[in-house]
Short mmCIF file of C-alpha atoms and ligand atoms in Angstrom, two decimals:
data_model
loop_
_atom_site.label_atom_id
_atom_site.label_comp_id
_atom_site.label_asym_id
_atom_site.label_seq_id
_atom_site.Cartn_x
_atom_site.Cartn_y
_atom_site.Cartn_z
CA UNK A 1 -26.32 -0.16 16.18
CA UNK A 2 -27.03 1.85 12.10
CA UNK A 3 -28.58 0.41 8.69
CA UNK A 4 -27.35 1.48 5.97
CA UNK A 5 -30.15 0.82 2.03
CA UNK A 6 -27.98 1.35 -0.81
CA UNK A 7 -29.46 0.37 -4.05
CA UNK A 8 -26.74 -1.83 -4.42
CA UNK A 9 -23.24 -3.59 -2.57
CA UNK A 10 -19.99 -4.46 -4.36
CA UNK A 11 -19.68 -7.69 -2.56
CA UNK A 12 -16.70 -9.83 -4.18
CA UNK A 13 -16.84 -9.39 -8.08
CA UNK A 14 -20.99 -9.93 -7.79
CA UNK A 15 -23.09 -7.14 -7.11
CA UNK A 16 -26.33 -7.44 -5.25
CA UNK A 17 -29.32 -5.09 -5.18
CA UNK A 18 -31.86 -4.82 -2.39
CA UNK A 19 -30.06 -5.90 0.89
CA UNK A 20 -29.55 -3.77 3.36
CA UNK A 21 -26.65 -3.75 6.01
CA UNK A 22 -26.71 -3.44 9.86
CA UNK A 23 -23.13 -2.13 11.45
CA UNK A 24 -21.90 -1.01 14.33
CA UNK A 25 -17.52 -1.30 14.34
CA UNK A 26 -17.86 -4.75 12.52
CA UNK A 27 -20.91 -5.59 10.16
CA UNK A 28 -23.40 -6.88 11.92
CA UNK A 29 -25.79 -8.01 9.41
CA UNK A 30 -26.30 -8.28 5.81
CA UNK A 31 -30.32 -8.73 5.11
CA UNK A 32 -33.48 -7.48 3.41
CA UNK A 33 -34.44 -4.08 4.97
CA UNK A 34 -37.27 -5.38 6.96
CA UNK A 35 -35.53 -8.19 8.59
CA UNK A 36 -33.05 -5.76 9.78
CA UNK A 37 -35.61 -3.80 11.78
CA UNK A 38 -37.33 -6.37 13.03
CA UNK A 39 -34.15 -7.33 14.52
CA UNK A 40 -32.53 -4.00 15.50
CA UNK A 41 -35.87 -1.97 15.88
CA UNK A 42 -34.46 1.04 17.35
CA UNK A 43 -31.31 1.26 15.13
CA UNK A 44 -30.45 4.86 12.74
CA UNK A 45 -31.00 4.62 8.77
CA UNK A 46 -29.24 5.88 6.41
CA UNK A 47 -31.87 5.49 3.05
CA UNK A 48 -29.29 6.28 0.23
CA UNK A 49 -29.97 7.74 -2.98
CA UNK A 50 -31.28 6.07 -6.52
CA UNK A 51 -28.03 4.57 -8.48
CA UNK A 52 -25.86 4.49 -5.12
CA UNK A 53 -23.39 1.86 -4.78
CA UNK A 54 -21.98 0.75 -1.34
CA UNK A 55 -18.49 -0.88 -1.59
CA UNK A 56 -16.05 -1.66 0.60
CA UNK A 57 -12.63 0.99 1.87
CA UNK A 58 -10.33 0.67 -0.43
CA UNK A 59 -6.66 -0.61 1.36
CA UNK A 60 -3.26 2.40 -0.44
CA UNK A 61 -0.83 -0.34 1.35
CA UNK A 62 2.43 1.74 0.25
CA UNK A 63 3.02 5.26 0.56
CA UNK A 64 5.45 8.20 2.04
CA UNK A 65 3.22 10.45 4.09
CA UNK A 66 7.24 12.03 5.01
CA UNK A 67 7.51 12.86 1.13
CA UNK A 68 4.24 14.53 0.26
CA UNK A 69 5.66 17.86 0.00
CA UNK A 70 6.48 17.06 -3.78
CA UNK A 71 5.19 18.80 -6.33
CA UNK A 72 8.26 19.74 -9.20
CA UNK A 73 11.30 19.26 -6.97
CA UNK A 74 12.31 15.88 -7.37
CA UNK A 75 13.42 14.22 -11.12
CA UNK A 76 11.44 12.06 -13.25
CA UNK A 77 12.65 9.42 -15.83
CA UNK A 78 15.71 7.59 -14.72
CA UNK A 79 15.61 5.93 -10.97
CA UNK A 80 19.45 7.35 -10.96
CA UNK A 81 18.78 11.09 -11.26
CA UNK A 82 15.68 10.81 -8.81
CA UNK A 83 18.01 9.30 -6.44
CA UNK A 84 20.47 11.68 -6.54
CA UNK A 85 17.14 14.68 -6.44
CA UNK A 86 16.19 12.63 -3.51
CA UNK A 87 19.14 13.61 -1.90
CA UNK A 88 20.14 16.71 -2.72
CA UNK A 89 16.12 18.04 -1.62
CA UNK A 90 15.42 16.07 0.78
CA UNK A 91 16.15 18.17 3.57
CA UNK A 92 13.72 21.05 1.74
CA UNK A 93 11.34 18.20 0.73
CA UNK A 94 11.13 16.89 3.95
CA UNK A 95 11.46 19.62 6.13
CA UNK A 96 9.15 22.11 4.28
CA UNK A 97 6.20 18.75 4.62
CA UNK A 98 4.99 20.05 8.45
CA UNK A 99 2.30 18.14 9.69
CA UNK A 100 -0.60 20.13 7.65
CA UNK A 101 0.81 18.65 4.33
CA UNK A 102 0.72 15.35 5.82
CA UNK A 103 -2.55 15.96 7.20
CA UNK A 104 -3.61 16.99 3.87
CA UNK A 105 -1.90 14.12 2.32
CA UNK A 106 -4.33 11.71 4.22
CA UNK A 107 -7.57 13.73 4.04
CA UNK A 108 -7.39 13.54 0.13
CA UNK A 109 -6.54 10.04 0.48
CA UNK A 110 -9.94 9.76 2.43
CA UNK A 111 -11.91 11.70 -0.11
CA UNK A 112 -10.62 9.14 -2.48
CA UNK A 113 -11.96 6.12 -0.53
CA UNK A 114 -8.90 5.16 0.90
CA UNK A 115 -10.01 4.09 4.34
CA UNK A 116 -6.59 1.63 5.79
CA UNK A 117 -3.29 3.22 4.82
CA UNK A 118 0.70 1.86 4.75
CA UNK A 119 2.66 4.53 5.87
CA UNK A 120 6.39 3.88 5.37
CA UNK A 121 8.20 6.39 7.60
CA UNK A 122 11.47 6.80 7.01
CA UNK A 123 11.94 9.57 10.23
CA UNK A 124 9.52 9.04 12.20
CA UNK A 125 8.14 12.67 11.48
CA UNK A 126 4.85 11.79 10.72
CA UNK A 127 4.02 9.49 13.61
CA UNK A 128 1.39 12.23 15.16
CA UNK A 129 -0.11 12.97 11.87
CA UNK A 130 -1.05 9.06 11.44
CA UNK A 131 -1.87 8.84 15.03
CA UNK A 132 -4.50 10.85 14.13
CA UNK A 133 -5.07 9.94 11.16
CA UNK A 134 -9.25 9.00 10.23
CA UNK A 135 -8.26 6.16 8.69
CA UNK A 136 -5.95 2.88 9.77
CA UNK A 137 -2.83 2.57 9.31
CA UNK A 138 -0.17 0.75 9.71
CA UNK A 139 2.68 2.08 10.41
CA UNK A 140 6.05 0.68 8.91
CA UNK A 141 9.02 2.53 10.69
CA UNK A 142 11.90 2.18 7.98
CA UNK A 143 15.19 0.74 8.73
CA UNK A 144 18.30 1.87 6.26
CA UNK A 145 21.55 1.77 5.78
CA UNK A 146 24.27 -0.35 4.54
CA UNK A 147 27.15 0.21 6.08
CA UNK A 148 28.11 -1.93 9.30
CA UNK A 149 29.96 1.14 11.43
CA UNK A 150 27.04 2.96 11.42
CA UNK A 151 24.76 -0.46 12.49
CA UNK A 152 24.81 0.34 16.34
CA UNK A 153 23.70 3.88 15.45
CA UNK A 154 20.97 3.03 13.31
CA UNK A 155 19.29 -0.05 14.95
CA UNK A 156 18.84 2.46 17.67
CA UNK A 157 17.83 5.20 16.00
CA UNK A 158 15.12 2.76 14.45
CA UNK A 159 14.10 1.20 18.18
CA UNK A 160 13.02 4.42 19.55
CA UNK A 161 10.85 4.98 15.88
CA UNK A 162 9.80 1.69 17.00
CA UNK A 163 8.69 1.99 20.55
CA UNK A 164 7.22 5.58 19.42
CA UNK A 165 5.06 3.87 17.34
CA UNK A 166 4.23 1.78 19.96
CA UNK A 167 2.64 4.04 22.67
CA UNK A 168 -0.40 4.89 20.10
CA UNK A 169 -2.88 2.81 21.55
CA UNK A 170 -6.13 3.67 19.45
CA UNK A 171 -8.04 1.63 17.67
CA UNK A 172 -6.88 0.71 13.92
CA UNK A 173 -3.40 1.43 14.25
CA UNK A 174 -0.91 -1.52 13.72
CA UNK A 175 2.98 -0.49 14.30
CA UNK A 176 5.28 -2.20 11.66
CA UNK A 177 8.65 -2.59 9.96
CA UNK A 178 9.46 -1.52 6.65
CA UNK A 179 13.55 -2.58 5.75
CA UNK A 180 14.40 -0.41 2.39
CA UNK A 181 15.56 -2.44 0.22
CA UNK A 182 18.43 -5.23 -0.35
CA UNK A 183 20.96 -2.57 -1.71
CA UNK A 184 20.76 -0.10 0.99
CA UNK A 185 20.14 -2.03 4.71
CA UNK A 186 23.33 -4.46 6.03
CA UNK A 187 22.04 -7.73 6.51
CA UNK A 188 23.52 -7.33 10.51
CA UNK A 189 20.43 -4.86 10.57
CA UNK A 190 18.07 -6.96 9.02
CA UNK A 191 18.61 -9.67 11.26
CA UNK A 192 18.33 -8.11 14.13
CA UNK A 193 15.08 -6.14 13.14
CA UNK A 194 13.77 -9.48 11.63
CA UNK A 195 13.59 -11.33 15.10
CA UNK A 196 12.11 -8.71 16.82
CA UNK A 197 9.48 -8.27 13.66
CA UNK A 198 9.35 -12.39 14.15
CA UNK A 199 8.82 -12.26 18.36
CA UNK A 200 6.38 -9.75 18.42
CA UNK A 201 4.46 -10.87 15.13
CA UNK A 202 4.77 -7.33 12.89
CA UNK A 203 3.54 -6.48 9.38
CA UNK A 204 6.79 -6.10 7.48
CA UNK A 205 7.36 -4.84 4.44
CA UNK A 206 10.51 -4.18 1.56
CA UNK A 207 11.25 -2.31 -1.76
CA UNK A 208 12.39 -5.63 -3.23
CA UNK A 209 13.91 -5.05 -7.16
CA UNK A 210 12.32 -1.95 -8.43
CA UNK A 211 15.02 -0.42 -10.86
CA UNK A 212 17.97 -2.25 -12.71
CA UNK A 213 20.77 -0.08 -11.69
CA UNK A 214 19.05 -2.67 -8.09
CA UNK A 215 19.42 -5.43 -10.86
CA UNK A 216 23.23 -4.66 -11.71
CA UNK A 217 24.24 -3.76 -8.29
CA UNK A 218 22.88 -7.16 -6.61
CA UNK A 219 24.32 -9.47 -8.85
CA UNK A 220 27.32 -7.99 -10.11
CA UNK A 221 28.13 -4.78 -8.41
CA UNK A 222 28.15 -3.02 -11.04
CA UNK A 223 25.89 -0.14 -13.09
CA UNK A 224 25.11 3.05 -12.32
CA UNK A 225 24.78 1.76 -8.41
CA UNK A 226 28.38 1.76 -8.36
CA UNK A 227 29.82 4.95 -8.66
CA UNK A 228 26.28 6.55 -6.05
CA UNK A 229 27.92 4.01 -3.08
CA UNK A 230 31.86 4.58 -3.92
CA UNK A 231 31.13 8.86 -4.44
CA UNK A 232 28.73 9.06 -1.36
CA UNK A 233 29.94 5.97 0.97
CA UNK A 234 33.29 4.83 -0.05
CA UNK A 235 31.37 1.32 -0.38
CA UNK A 236 32.42 -1.04 -3.36
CA UNK A 237 30.20 -3.74 -3.77
CA UNK A 238 26.94 -4.78 -2.33
CA UNK A 239 25.53 -5.87 0.78
CA UNK A 240 23.69 -8.79 -0.29
CA UNK A 241 22.58 -10.78 -3.10
CA UNK A 242 18.90 -10.94 -3.88
CA UNK A 243 18.27 -14.54 -3.00
CA UNK A 244 20.56 -13.80 0.57
CA UNK A 245 18.27 -11.02 1.13
CA UNK A 246 15.18 -12.98 0.63
CA UNK A 247 15.70 -15.96 2.62
CA UNK A 248 16.06 -13.54 5.43
CA UNK A 249 12.09 -12.88 4.56
CA UNK A 250 11.83 -17.19 5.16
CA UNK A 251 8.64 -17.81 7.08
CA UNK A 252 7.79 -14.46 7.16
CA UNK A 253 5.01 -12.90 4.53
CA UNK A 254 6.13 -10.41 3.47
CA UNK A 255 5.11 -7.66 1.53
CA UNK A 256 7.51 -6.49 -1.68
CA UNK A 257 7.12 -3.53 -3.09
CA UNK A 258 7.87 -3.13 -7.05
CA UNK A 259 9.41 -6.24 -7.93
CA UNK A 260 9.78 -4.70 -11.25
CA UNK A 261 12.85 -6.43 -12.18
CA UNK A 262 12.39 -9.62 -10.32
CA UNK A 263 13.70 -12.97 -12.19
CA UNK A 264 12.33 -16.12 -12.58
CA UNK A 265 13.50 -17.78 -9.69
CA UNK A 266 13.49 -14.43 -7.32
CA UNK A 267 9.94 -15.03 -8.28
CA UNK A 268 9.37 -18.62 -8.55
CA UNK A 269 11.22 -18.19 -3.85
CA UNK A 270 8.14 -14.88 -3.46
CA UNK A 271 5.68 -18.10 -4.77
CA UNK A 272 6.42 -20.45 -2.57
CA UNK A 273 7.07 -17.51 0.87
CA UNK A 274 3.47 -16.96 -0.44
CA UNK A 275 4.49 -12.74 -0.26
CA UNK A 276 3.17 -10.05 -1.60
CA UNK A 277 3.84 -8.13 -4.84
CA UNK A 278 3.19 -4.03 -4.40
CA UNK A 279 2.20 -2.99 -7.44
CA UNK A 280 2.70 1.02 -7.92
CA UNK A 281 2.52 1.52 -11.59
CA UNK A 282 2.61 5.76 -11.92
CA UNK A 283 5.97 5.64 -10.02
CA UNK A 284 7.54 2.99 -11.85
CA UNK A 285 6.77 4.69 -14.81
CA UNK A 286 7.75 8.07 -13.32
CA UNK A 287 11.18 6.70 -12.31
CA UNK A 288 11.58 4.84 -15.24
CA UNK A 289 11.61 1.58 -14.22
CA UNK A 290 9.36 -0.42 -16.53
CA UNK A 291 6.56 -2.48 -15.65
CA UNK A 292 5.76 -5.45 -13.41
CA UNK A 293 4.70 -8.59 -15.38
CA UNK A 294 1.49 -9.19 -13.77
CA UNK A 295 0.85 -12.46 -16.39
CA UNK A 296 3.58 -14.13 -14.17
CA UNK A 297 2.79 -13.47 -10.96
CA UNK A 298 -0.90 -15.19 -12.04
CA UNK A 299 0.78 -18.26 -13.91
CA UNK A 300 3.18 -18.16 -10.44
CA UNK A 301 0.06 -17.31 -8.25
CA UNK A 302 1.79 -14.82 -6.21
CA UNK A 303 -1.07 -12.13 -4.57
CA UNK A 304 -1.03 -8.59 -6.07
CA UNK A 305 -2.22 -5.39 -5.09
CA UNK A 306 -2.07 -2.24 -6.05
CA UNK A 307 -0.46 1.67 -4.25
CA UNK A 308 0.41 4.82 -5.19
CA UNK A 309 3.90 4.94 -3.27
CA UNK A 310 4.46 8.60 -2.48
CA UNK A 311 3.84 12.17 -3.53
CA UNK A 312 7.76 11.64 -4.09
CA UNK A 313 6.26 9.80 -7.33
CA UNK A 314 3.19 9.97 -7.73
CA UNK A 315 1.19 13.10 -8.67
CA UNK A 316 -2.07 11.93 -6.63
CA UNK A 317 -2.21 9.37 -3.85
CA UNK A 318 -5.15 8.31 -5.41
CA UNK A 319 -5.90 4.07 -5.91
CA UNK A 320 -8.88 5.14 -8.47
CA UNK A 321 -6.36 6.73 -10.71
CA UNK A 322 -3.60 4.57 -10.23
CA UNK A 323 -6.06 1.09 -10.71
CA UNK A 324 -6.67 3.34 -14.25
CA UNK A 325 -3.45 3.61 -15.15
CA UNK A 326 -2.39 0.22 -14.52
CA UNK A 327 -5.55 -1.26 -16.33
CA UNK A 328 -4.10 0.96 -19.79
CA UNK A 329 -0.88 -0.02 -18.56
CA UNK A 330 -1.23 -3.69 -19.34
CA UNK A 331 -3.01 -3.41 -22.72
CA UNK A 332 -3.20 -6.82 -23.12
CA UNK A 333 -4.52 -8.40 -20.19
CA UNK A 334 -8.75 -9.26 -20.60
CA UNK A 335 -10.27 -5.64 -19.88
CA UNK A 336 -12.89 -7.28 -17.32
CA UNK A 337 -11.12 -9.58 -15.76
CA UNK A 338 -7.89 -7.46 -15.15
CA UNK A 339 -10.31 -4.36 -13.87
CA UNK A 340 -12.31 -7.14 -11.11
CA UNK A 341 -8.51 -8.00 -9.98
CA UNK A 342 -7.63 -4.44 -10.03
CA UNK A 343 -10.45 -3.64 -7.25
CA UNK A 344 -9.08 -7.19 -5.42
CA UNK A 345 -6.18 -5.64 -5.31
CA UNK A 346 -7.28 -2.59 -3.49
CA UNK A 347 -9.76 -4.08 -0.97
CA UNK A 348 -10.02 -7.91 -0.12
CA UNK A 349 -6.21 -9.09 -1.17
CA UNK A 350 -4.40 -5.92 0.25
CA UNK A 351 -6.21 -6.48 3.52
CA UNK A 352 -5.51 -9.74 3.55
CA UNK A 353 -1.52 -9.19 2.47
CA UNK A 354 -2.04 -6.53 5.87
CA UNK A 355 -3.55 -9.14 8.04
CA UNK A 356 -6.02 -6.92 8.54
CA UNK A 357 -10.48 -7.93 9.47
CA UNK A 358 -11.52 -5.03 6.50
CA UNK A 359 -11.49 -4.68 2.74
CA UNK A 360 -15.25 -6.90 1.74
CA UNK A 361 -18.30 -6.32 2.44
CA UNK A 362 -19.58 -9.17 4.72
CA UNK A 363 -20.89 -10.23 8.25
CA UNK A 364 -17.95 -10.18 10.79
CA UNK A 365 -15.53 -7.99 8.73
CA UNK A 366 -15.14 -4.30 9.94
CA UNK A 367 -17.47 -1.25 8.64
CA UNK A 368 -14.53 0.13 6.28
CA UNK A 369 -16.99 0.96 3.41
CA UNK A 370 -17.49 3.79 1.13
CA UNK A 371 -20.68 5.07 -1.16
CA UNK A 372 -20.15 5.84 -4.88
CA UNK A 373 -23.24 7.58 -6.78
CA UNK A 374 -23.54 5.68 -10.01
CA UNK A 375 -25.14 7.42 -12.68
CA UNK A 376 -26.45 3.66 -13.76
CA UNK A 377 -27.42 0.19 -12.19
CA UNK A 378 -24.29 -1.73 -12.01
CA UNK A 379 -24.00 -3.75 -15.43
CA UNK A 380 -21.52 -7.07 -15.40
CA UNK A 381 -18.64 -4.21 -16.23
CA UNK A 382 -19.13 -1.97 -12.78
CA UNK A 383 -15.39 -2.88 -12.19
CA UNK A 384 -14.25 -1.34 -15.57
CA UNK A 385 -16.44 1.59 -15.15
CA UNK A 386 -15.35 2.07 -11.37
CA UNK A 387 -11.99 2.23 -13.11
CA UNK A 388 -13.04 4.83 -15.74
CA UNK A 389 -15.53 7.21 -14.55
CA UNK A 390 -13.92 7.90 -10.60
CA UNK A 391 -18.01 8.08 -9.81
CA UNK A 392 -18.94 11.15 -6.48
CA UNK A 393 -17.74 9.19 -3.02
CA UNK A 394 -20.40 10.74 -0.90
CA UNK A 395 -19.30 8.37 2.37
CA UNK A 396 -16.44 6.76 4.04
CA UNK A 397 -17.46 4.65 6.92
CA UNK A 398 -14.29 3.19 9.21
CA UNK A 399 -14.76 1.39 11.90
CA UNK A 400 -19.23 2.05 11.40
CA UNK A 401 -17.94 6.11 11.85
CA UNK A 402 -19.06 8.32 9.50
CA UNK A 403 -15.82 9.68 7.99
CA UNK A 404 -17.05 11.68 5.36
O1 LIG B 1 9.35 4.10 -3.24
C1 LIG B 1 10.09 5.16 -3.92
C2 LIG B 1 11.54 4.81 -4.40
N1 LIG B 1 12.23 3.75 -4.64
C3 LIG B 1 12.50 3.94 -2.78
N2 LIG B 1 11.51 4.83 -2.04
C4 LIG B 1 11.20 5.47 -2.12
C5 LIG B 1 10.51 5.94 -2.21
N3 LIG B 1 9.92 7.18 -2.21
C6 LIG B 1 10.57 7.99 -1.09
N4 LIG B 1 11.24 6.73 -1.23
C7 LIG B 1 12.24 7.23 0.62
C8 LIG B 1 12.55 5.94 1.12
O2 LIG B 1 11.79 5.01 1.90
O3 LIG B 1 13.58 7.82 -0.27
C9 LIG B 1 14.62 7.31 0.83
C10 LIG B 1 13.65 6.05 1.61
O4 LIG B 1 13.95 6.77 3.03
C11 LIG B 1 15.84 7.21 0.25
S1 LIG B 1 16.05 5.50 -0.30
C12 LIG B 1 15.36 5.67 -1.96
FE1 LIG B 2 7.88 3.39 -2.25
#
């Protein structure tokens, strides 16, 4: 048993002082130090410096580890321009990111307080790195391919990656499934994958309504994707529309990434099905995709969380940076309330969306915790300052183990 005695603990929206935490893999008890010492006299004790704040480890539910090689190679500013640049640079980008490059991405996340991440794996090249990462990992094997003629081969490849990920037996590693998007996955493939997802109760995610091009293509088989599909795949029409796509996910809570271009009826459907929207404000800005309408999500009671996306559309894998950009992007949202929502979006709400017993400092939850060195005692506006000041992270615990 270990006992940690921070000066302050962030529990939900509330900050407590004079409490300590007894934990192993899980948080056993939160109480005054003398009480814990009576109960666990043999525990090892970690005392922290003045103004230390203990808070839940952060959760980055959507990141493309295999794309971590990008810094300046990909074209920013316009989604289609970005997509063509991905296709043009794909070999170099993916081939050029070896396991050192991918491990660095995981370590950078750890150093910025991320104790759990959701890896969107396009090729399975990141499996070893994710299996050996210090963090909890939800490993989303991606299914992609819009051509029916290729369906069998693509599904076989997907299945073998999924099976490989199932052979990883370590605490905190969870095999899962990503359907790339409504424009890029044939319904035949989606249906086959969802059968497995439902039978095996796997976690499920998809990119959804990211760009205007996607909107136009799914609504009318028109717009910037027309040329793309015609030239590259000899495909003249979409493979499904957005309504049909969403219906495949009925009865199964799914994490839908972006949602920037989703319309009112899609959002109502998402609310009814209790799906979660993953907000990636830096990626959306860099790919010219616009701004997620968080007010509408709140009005419709849709859970939203925050993630970085990959280095394919970001310059950092840092949720403090991501929250800061979101705070300034949604300039009309009430500052303190919105900052509190952002902190929840990378902790408890992300944990609940991923179905993981983490994201909160409370008895019974996994001991995924970070220690920040504040400059002064927290105020009512702590969430704002956490986001603005990027305090030093002096310790990171994952499943009770000190990892930084
Ligand atoms: O999330 C961003 C932008 N939207 C879609 N896909 C990706 C992103 N970063 C990497 N990708 C990957 C995706 O997983 O790009 C590949 C897929 O494997 C090609 S299709 C855009
Ligand atoms: Fe993505």
